JSON list of C-alpha atoms and ligand atoms in Angstrom, two decimals:
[
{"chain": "A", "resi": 1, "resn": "UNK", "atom": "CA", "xyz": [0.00, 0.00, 0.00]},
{"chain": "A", "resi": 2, "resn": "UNK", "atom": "CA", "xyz": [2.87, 2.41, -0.34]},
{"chain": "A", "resi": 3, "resn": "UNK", "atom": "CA", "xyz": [4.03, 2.73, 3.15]},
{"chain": "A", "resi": 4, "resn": "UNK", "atom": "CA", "xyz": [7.54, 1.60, 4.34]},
{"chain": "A", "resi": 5, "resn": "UNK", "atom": "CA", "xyz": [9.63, 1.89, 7.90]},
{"chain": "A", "resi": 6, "resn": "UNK", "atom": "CA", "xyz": [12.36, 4.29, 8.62]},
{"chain": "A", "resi": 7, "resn": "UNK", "atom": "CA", "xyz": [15.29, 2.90, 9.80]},
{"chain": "A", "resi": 8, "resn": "UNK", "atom": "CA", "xyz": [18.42, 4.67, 11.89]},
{"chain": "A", "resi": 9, "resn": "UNK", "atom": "CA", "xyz": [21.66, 3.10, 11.23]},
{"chain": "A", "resi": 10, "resn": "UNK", "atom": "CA", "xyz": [23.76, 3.37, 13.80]},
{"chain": "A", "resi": 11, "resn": "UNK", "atom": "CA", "xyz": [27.05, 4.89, 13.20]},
{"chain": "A", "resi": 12, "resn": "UNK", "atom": "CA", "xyz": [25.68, 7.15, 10.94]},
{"chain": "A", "resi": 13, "resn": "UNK", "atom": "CA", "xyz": [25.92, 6.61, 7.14]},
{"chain": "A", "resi": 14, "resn": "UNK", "atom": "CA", "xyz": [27.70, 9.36, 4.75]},
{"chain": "A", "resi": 15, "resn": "UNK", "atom": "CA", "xyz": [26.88, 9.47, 0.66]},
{"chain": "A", "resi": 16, "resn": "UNK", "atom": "CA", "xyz": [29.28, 7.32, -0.79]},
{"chain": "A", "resi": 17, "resn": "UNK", "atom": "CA", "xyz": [29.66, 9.99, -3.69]},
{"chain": "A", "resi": 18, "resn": "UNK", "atom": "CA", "xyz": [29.45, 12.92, -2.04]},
{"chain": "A", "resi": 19, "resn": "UNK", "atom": "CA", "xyz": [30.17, 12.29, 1.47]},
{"chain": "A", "resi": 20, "resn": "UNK", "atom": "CA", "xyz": [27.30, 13.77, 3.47]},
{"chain": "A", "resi": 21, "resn": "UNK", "atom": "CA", "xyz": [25.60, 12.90, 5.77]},
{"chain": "A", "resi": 22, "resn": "UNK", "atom": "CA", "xyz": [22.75, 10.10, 5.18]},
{"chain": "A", "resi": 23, "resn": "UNK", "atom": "CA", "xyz": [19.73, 10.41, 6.94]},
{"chain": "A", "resi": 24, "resn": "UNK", "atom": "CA", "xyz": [15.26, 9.50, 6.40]},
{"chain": "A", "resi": 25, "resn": "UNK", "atom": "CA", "xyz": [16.53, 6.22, 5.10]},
{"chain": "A", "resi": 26, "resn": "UNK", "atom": "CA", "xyz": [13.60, 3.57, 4.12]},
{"chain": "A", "resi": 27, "resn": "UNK", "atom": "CA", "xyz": [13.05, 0.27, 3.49]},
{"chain": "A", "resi": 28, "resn": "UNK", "atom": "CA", "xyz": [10.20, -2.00, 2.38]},
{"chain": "A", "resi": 29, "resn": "UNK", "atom": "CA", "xyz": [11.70, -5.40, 4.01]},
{"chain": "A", "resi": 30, "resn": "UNK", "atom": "CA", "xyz": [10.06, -4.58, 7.39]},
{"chain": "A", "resi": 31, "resn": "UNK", "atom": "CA", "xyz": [6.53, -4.47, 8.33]},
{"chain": "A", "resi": 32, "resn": "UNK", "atom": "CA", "xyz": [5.80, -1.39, 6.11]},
{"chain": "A", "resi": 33, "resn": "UNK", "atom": "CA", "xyz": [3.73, 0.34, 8.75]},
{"chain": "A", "resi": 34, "resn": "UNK", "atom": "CA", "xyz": [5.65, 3.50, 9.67]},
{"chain": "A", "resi": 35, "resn": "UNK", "atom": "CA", "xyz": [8.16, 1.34, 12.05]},
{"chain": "A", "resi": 36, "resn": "UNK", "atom": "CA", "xyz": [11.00, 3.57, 12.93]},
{"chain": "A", "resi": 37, "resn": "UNK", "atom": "CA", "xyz": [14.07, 1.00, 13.09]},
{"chain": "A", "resi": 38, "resn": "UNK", "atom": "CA", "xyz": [17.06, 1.66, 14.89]},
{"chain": "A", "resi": 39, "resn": "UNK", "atom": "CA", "xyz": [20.49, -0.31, 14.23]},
{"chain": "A", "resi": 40, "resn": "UNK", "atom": "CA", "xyz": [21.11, -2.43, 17.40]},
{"chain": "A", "resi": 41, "resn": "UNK", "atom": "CA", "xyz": [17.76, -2.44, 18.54]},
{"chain": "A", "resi": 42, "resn": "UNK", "atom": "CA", "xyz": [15.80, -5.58, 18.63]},
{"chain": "A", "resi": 43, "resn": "UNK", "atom": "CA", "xyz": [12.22, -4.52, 17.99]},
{"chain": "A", "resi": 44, "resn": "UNK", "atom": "CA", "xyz": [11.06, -0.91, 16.93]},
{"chain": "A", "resi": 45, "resn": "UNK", "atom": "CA", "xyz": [12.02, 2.43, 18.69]},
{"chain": "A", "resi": 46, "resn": "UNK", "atom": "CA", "xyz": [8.59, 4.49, 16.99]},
{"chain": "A", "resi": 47, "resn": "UNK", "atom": "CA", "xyz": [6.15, 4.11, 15.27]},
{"chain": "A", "resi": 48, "resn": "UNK", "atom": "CA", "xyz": [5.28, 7.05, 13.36]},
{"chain": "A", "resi": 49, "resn": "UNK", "atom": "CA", "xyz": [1.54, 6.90, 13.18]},
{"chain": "A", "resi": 50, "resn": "UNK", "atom": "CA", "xyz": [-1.20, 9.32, 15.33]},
{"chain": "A", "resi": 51, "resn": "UNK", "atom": "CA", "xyz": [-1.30, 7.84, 18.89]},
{"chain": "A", "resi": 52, "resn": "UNK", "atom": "CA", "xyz": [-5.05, 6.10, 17.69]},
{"chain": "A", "resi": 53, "resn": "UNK", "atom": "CA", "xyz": [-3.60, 4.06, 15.31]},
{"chain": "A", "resi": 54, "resn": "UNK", "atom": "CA", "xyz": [-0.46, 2.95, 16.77]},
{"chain": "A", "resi": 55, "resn": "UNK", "atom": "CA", "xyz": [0.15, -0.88, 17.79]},
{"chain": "A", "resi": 56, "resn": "UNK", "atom": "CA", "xyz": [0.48, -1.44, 21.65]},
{"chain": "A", "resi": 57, "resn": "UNK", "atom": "CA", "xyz": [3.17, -1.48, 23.07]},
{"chain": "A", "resi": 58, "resn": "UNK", "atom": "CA", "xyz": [3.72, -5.08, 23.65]},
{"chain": "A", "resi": 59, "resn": "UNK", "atom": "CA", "xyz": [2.98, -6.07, 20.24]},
{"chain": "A", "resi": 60, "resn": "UNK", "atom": "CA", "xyz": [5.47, -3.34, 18.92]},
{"chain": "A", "resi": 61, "resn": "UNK", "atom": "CA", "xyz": [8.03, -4.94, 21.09]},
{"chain": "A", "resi": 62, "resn": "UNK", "atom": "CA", "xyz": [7.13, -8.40, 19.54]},
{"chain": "A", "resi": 63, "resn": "UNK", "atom": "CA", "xyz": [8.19, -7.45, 15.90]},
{"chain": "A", "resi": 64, "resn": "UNK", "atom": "CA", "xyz": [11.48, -7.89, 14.62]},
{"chain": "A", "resi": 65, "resn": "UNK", "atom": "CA", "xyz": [13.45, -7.43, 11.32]},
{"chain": "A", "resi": 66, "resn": "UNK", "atom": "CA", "xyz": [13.85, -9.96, 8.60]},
{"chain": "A", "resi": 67, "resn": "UNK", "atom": "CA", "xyz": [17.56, -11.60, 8.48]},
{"chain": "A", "resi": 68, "resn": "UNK", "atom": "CA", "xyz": [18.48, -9.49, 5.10]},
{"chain": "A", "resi": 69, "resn": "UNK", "atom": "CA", "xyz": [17.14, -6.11, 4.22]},
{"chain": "A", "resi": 70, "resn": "UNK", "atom": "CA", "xyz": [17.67, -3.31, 1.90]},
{"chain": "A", "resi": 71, "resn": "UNK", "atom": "CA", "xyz": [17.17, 0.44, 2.98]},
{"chain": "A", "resi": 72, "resn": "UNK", "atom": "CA", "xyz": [17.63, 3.24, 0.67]},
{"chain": "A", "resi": 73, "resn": "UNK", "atom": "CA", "xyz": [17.84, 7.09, 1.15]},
{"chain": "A", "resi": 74, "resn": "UNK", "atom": "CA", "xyz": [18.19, 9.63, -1.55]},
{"chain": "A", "resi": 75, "resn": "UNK", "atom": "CA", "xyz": [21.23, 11.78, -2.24]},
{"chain": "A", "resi": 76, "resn": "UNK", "atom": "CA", "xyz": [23.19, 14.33, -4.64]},
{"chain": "A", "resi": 77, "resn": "UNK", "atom": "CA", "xyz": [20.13, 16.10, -5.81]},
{"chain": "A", "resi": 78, "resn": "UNK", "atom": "CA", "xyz": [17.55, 13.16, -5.35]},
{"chain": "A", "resi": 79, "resn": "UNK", "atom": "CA", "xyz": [18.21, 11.33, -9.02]},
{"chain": "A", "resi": 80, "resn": "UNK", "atom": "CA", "xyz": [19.18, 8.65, -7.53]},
{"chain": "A", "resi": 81, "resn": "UNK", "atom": "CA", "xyz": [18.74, 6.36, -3.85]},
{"chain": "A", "resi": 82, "resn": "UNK", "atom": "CA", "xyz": [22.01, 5.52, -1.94]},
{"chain": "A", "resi": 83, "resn": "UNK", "atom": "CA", "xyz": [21.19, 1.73, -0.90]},
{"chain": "A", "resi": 84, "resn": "UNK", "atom": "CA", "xyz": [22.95, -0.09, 1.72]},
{"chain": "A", "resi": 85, "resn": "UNK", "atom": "CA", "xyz": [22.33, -3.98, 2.73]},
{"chain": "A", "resi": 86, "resn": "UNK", "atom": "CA", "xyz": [21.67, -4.93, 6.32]},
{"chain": "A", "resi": 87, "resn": "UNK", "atom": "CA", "xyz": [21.84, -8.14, 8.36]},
{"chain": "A", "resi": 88, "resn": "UNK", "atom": "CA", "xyz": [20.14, -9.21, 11.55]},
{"chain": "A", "resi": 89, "resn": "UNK", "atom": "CA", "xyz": [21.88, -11.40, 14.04]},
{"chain": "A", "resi": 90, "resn": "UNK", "atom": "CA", "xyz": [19.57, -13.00, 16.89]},
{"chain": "A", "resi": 91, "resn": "UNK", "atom": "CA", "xyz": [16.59, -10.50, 15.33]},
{"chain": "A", "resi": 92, "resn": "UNK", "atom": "CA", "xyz": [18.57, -7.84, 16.12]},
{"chain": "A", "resi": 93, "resn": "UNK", "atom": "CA", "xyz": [20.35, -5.33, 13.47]},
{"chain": "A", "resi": 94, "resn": "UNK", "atom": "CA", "xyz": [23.62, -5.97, 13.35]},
{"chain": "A", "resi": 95, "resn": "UNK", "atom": "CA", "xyz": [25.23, -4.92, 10.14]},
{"chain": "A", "resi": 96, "resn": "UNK", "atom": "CA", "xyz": [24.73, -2.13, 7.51]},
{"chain": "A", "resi": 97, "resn": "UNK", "atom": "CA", "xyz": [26.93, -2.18, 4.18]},
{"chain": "A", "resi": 98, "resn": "UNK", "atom": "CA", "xyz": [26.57, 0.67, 1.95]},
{"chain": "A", "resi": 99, "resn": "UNK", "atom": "CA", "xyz": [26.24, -0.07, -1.79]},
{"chain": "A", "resi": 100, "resn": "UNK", "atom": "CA", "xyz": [29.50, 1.26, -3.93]},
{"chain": "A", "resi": 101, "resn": "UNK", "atom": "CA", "xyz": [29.81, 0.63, -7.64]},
{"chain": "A", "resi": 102, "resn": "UNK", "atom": "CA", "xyz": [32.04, -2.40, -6.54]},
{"chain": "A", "resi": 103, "resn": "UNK", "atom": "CA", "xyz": [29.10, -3.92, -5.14]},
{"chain": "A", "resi": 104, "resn": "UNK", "atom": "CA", "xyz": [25.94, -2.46, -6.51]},
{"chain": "A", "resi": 105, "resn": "UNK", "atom": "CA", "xyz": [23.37, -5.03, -8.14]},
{"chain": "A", "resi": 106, "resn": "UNK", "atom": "CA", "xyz": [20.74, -4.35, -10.96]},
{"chain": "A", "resi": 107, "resn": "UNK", "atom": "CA", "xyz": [17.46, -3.76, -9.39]},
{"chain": "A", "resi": 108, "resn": "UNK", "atom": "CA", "xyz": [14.56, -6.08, -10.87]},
{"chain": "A", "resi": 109, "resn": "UNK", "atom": "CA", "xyz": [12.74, -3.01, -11.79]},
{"chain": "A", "resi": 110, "resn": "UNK", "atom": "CA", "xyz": [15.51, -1.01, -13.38]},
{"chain": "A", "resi": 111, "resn": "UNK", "atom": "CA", "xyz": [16.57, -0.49, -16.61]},
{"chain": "A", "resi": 112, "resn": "UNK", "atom": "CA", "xyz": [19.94, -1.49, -18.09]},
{"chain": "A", "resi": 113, "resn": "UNK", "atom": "CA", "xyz": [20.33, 2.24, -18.80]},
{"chain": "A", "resi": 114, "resn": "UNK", "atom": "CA", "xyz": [19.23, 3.37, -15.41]},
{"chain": "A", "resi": 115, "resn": "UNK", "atom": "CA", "xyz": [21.63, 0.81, -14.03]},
{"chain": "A", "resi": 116, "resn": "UNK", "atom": "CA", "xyz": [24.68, 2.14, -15.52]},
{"chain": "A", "resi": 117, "resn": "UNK", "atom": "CA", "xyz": [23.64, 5.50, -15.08]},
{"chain": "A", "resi": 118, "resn": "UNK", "atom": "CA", "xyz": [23.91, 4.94, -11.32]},
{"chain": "A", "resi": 119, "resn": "UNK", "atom": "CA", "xyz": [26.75, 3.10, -11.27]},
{"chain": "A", "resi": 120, "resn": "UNK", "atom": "CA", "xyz": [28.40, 6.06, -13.00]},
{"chain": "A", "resi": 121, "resn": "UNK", "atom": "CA", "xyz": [27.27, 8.44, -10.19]},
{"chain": "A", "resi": 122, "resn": "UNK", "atom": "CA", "xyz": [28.88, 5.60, -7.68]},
{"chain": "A", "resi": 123, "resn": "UNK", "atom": "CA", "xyz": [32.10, 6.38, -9.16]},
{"chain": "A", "resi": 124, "resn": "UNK", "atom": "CA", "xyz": [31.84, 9.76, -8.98]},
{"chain": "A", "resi": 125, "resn": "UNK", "atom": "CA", "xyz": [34.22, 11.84, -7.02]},
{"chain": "A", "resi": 126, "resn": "UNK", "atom": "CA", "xyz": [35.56, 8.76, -5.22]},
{"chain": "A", "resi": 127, "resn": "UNK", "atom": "CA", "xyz": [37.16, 6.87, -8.25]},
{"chain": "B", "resi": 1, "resn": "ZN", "atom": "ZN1", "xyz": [25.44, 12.45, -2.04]}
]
């Protein structure tokens, strides 16, 4: 239905182009209901819904992250989404690996074109 969680990795990310600071990442691996994630933390930290509408707290506490997720956050003028690939250990998130043009994949829903137009922005200043 469109929605997504926000998710707070934790040390802060930087633009792997541009080198500032990443923050308002989302991702669509989660529960998608306005979940605010935080790096470290087992279950969610928020949920950023009016107070009539959000879960209780014991069933907030209850929900965890799937092993592998994607987040994404947009960057350099918004053409294109910084990714980075994250990793649960025990349900808890453990790991967050920013996407460079070393390791960048084609995205089901993206072009060829689009593909190599954002791996060219990867290797922007930085290579
Ligand atoms: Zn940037």
């Amino acid at each position: 239905m469109g929605l997504f969680d926000e998710y707070i990795p934790d040390p802060p990310l930087d633009c792997p182009v541009c080198g500032s600071p990443l923050n308002r990442w989302q991702g669509k691996d989660g529960p998608n209901a306005l979940m605010v994630w935080r790096q470290g933390c087992a279950g969610p930290v928020d949920q950023r819904v009016p107070e009539e509408l959000r879960l209780d707290p014991g069933e907030l506490a209850k929900l965890r992250l799937p092993g592998q997720f994607t987040i994404y956050t947009q960057c350099c003028g918004g053409r294109f989404f910084v990714e980075a690939r994250c990793r649960t250990e025990d349900g808890i998130w453990a790991q967050t690996d920013l996407m460079t043009a070393e390791n960048a994949v084609q995205k089901t829903r993206e072009s060829r074109g689009d593909f190599e137009a954002r791996l060219r922005w990867l290797r922007g200043v930085n290579h």
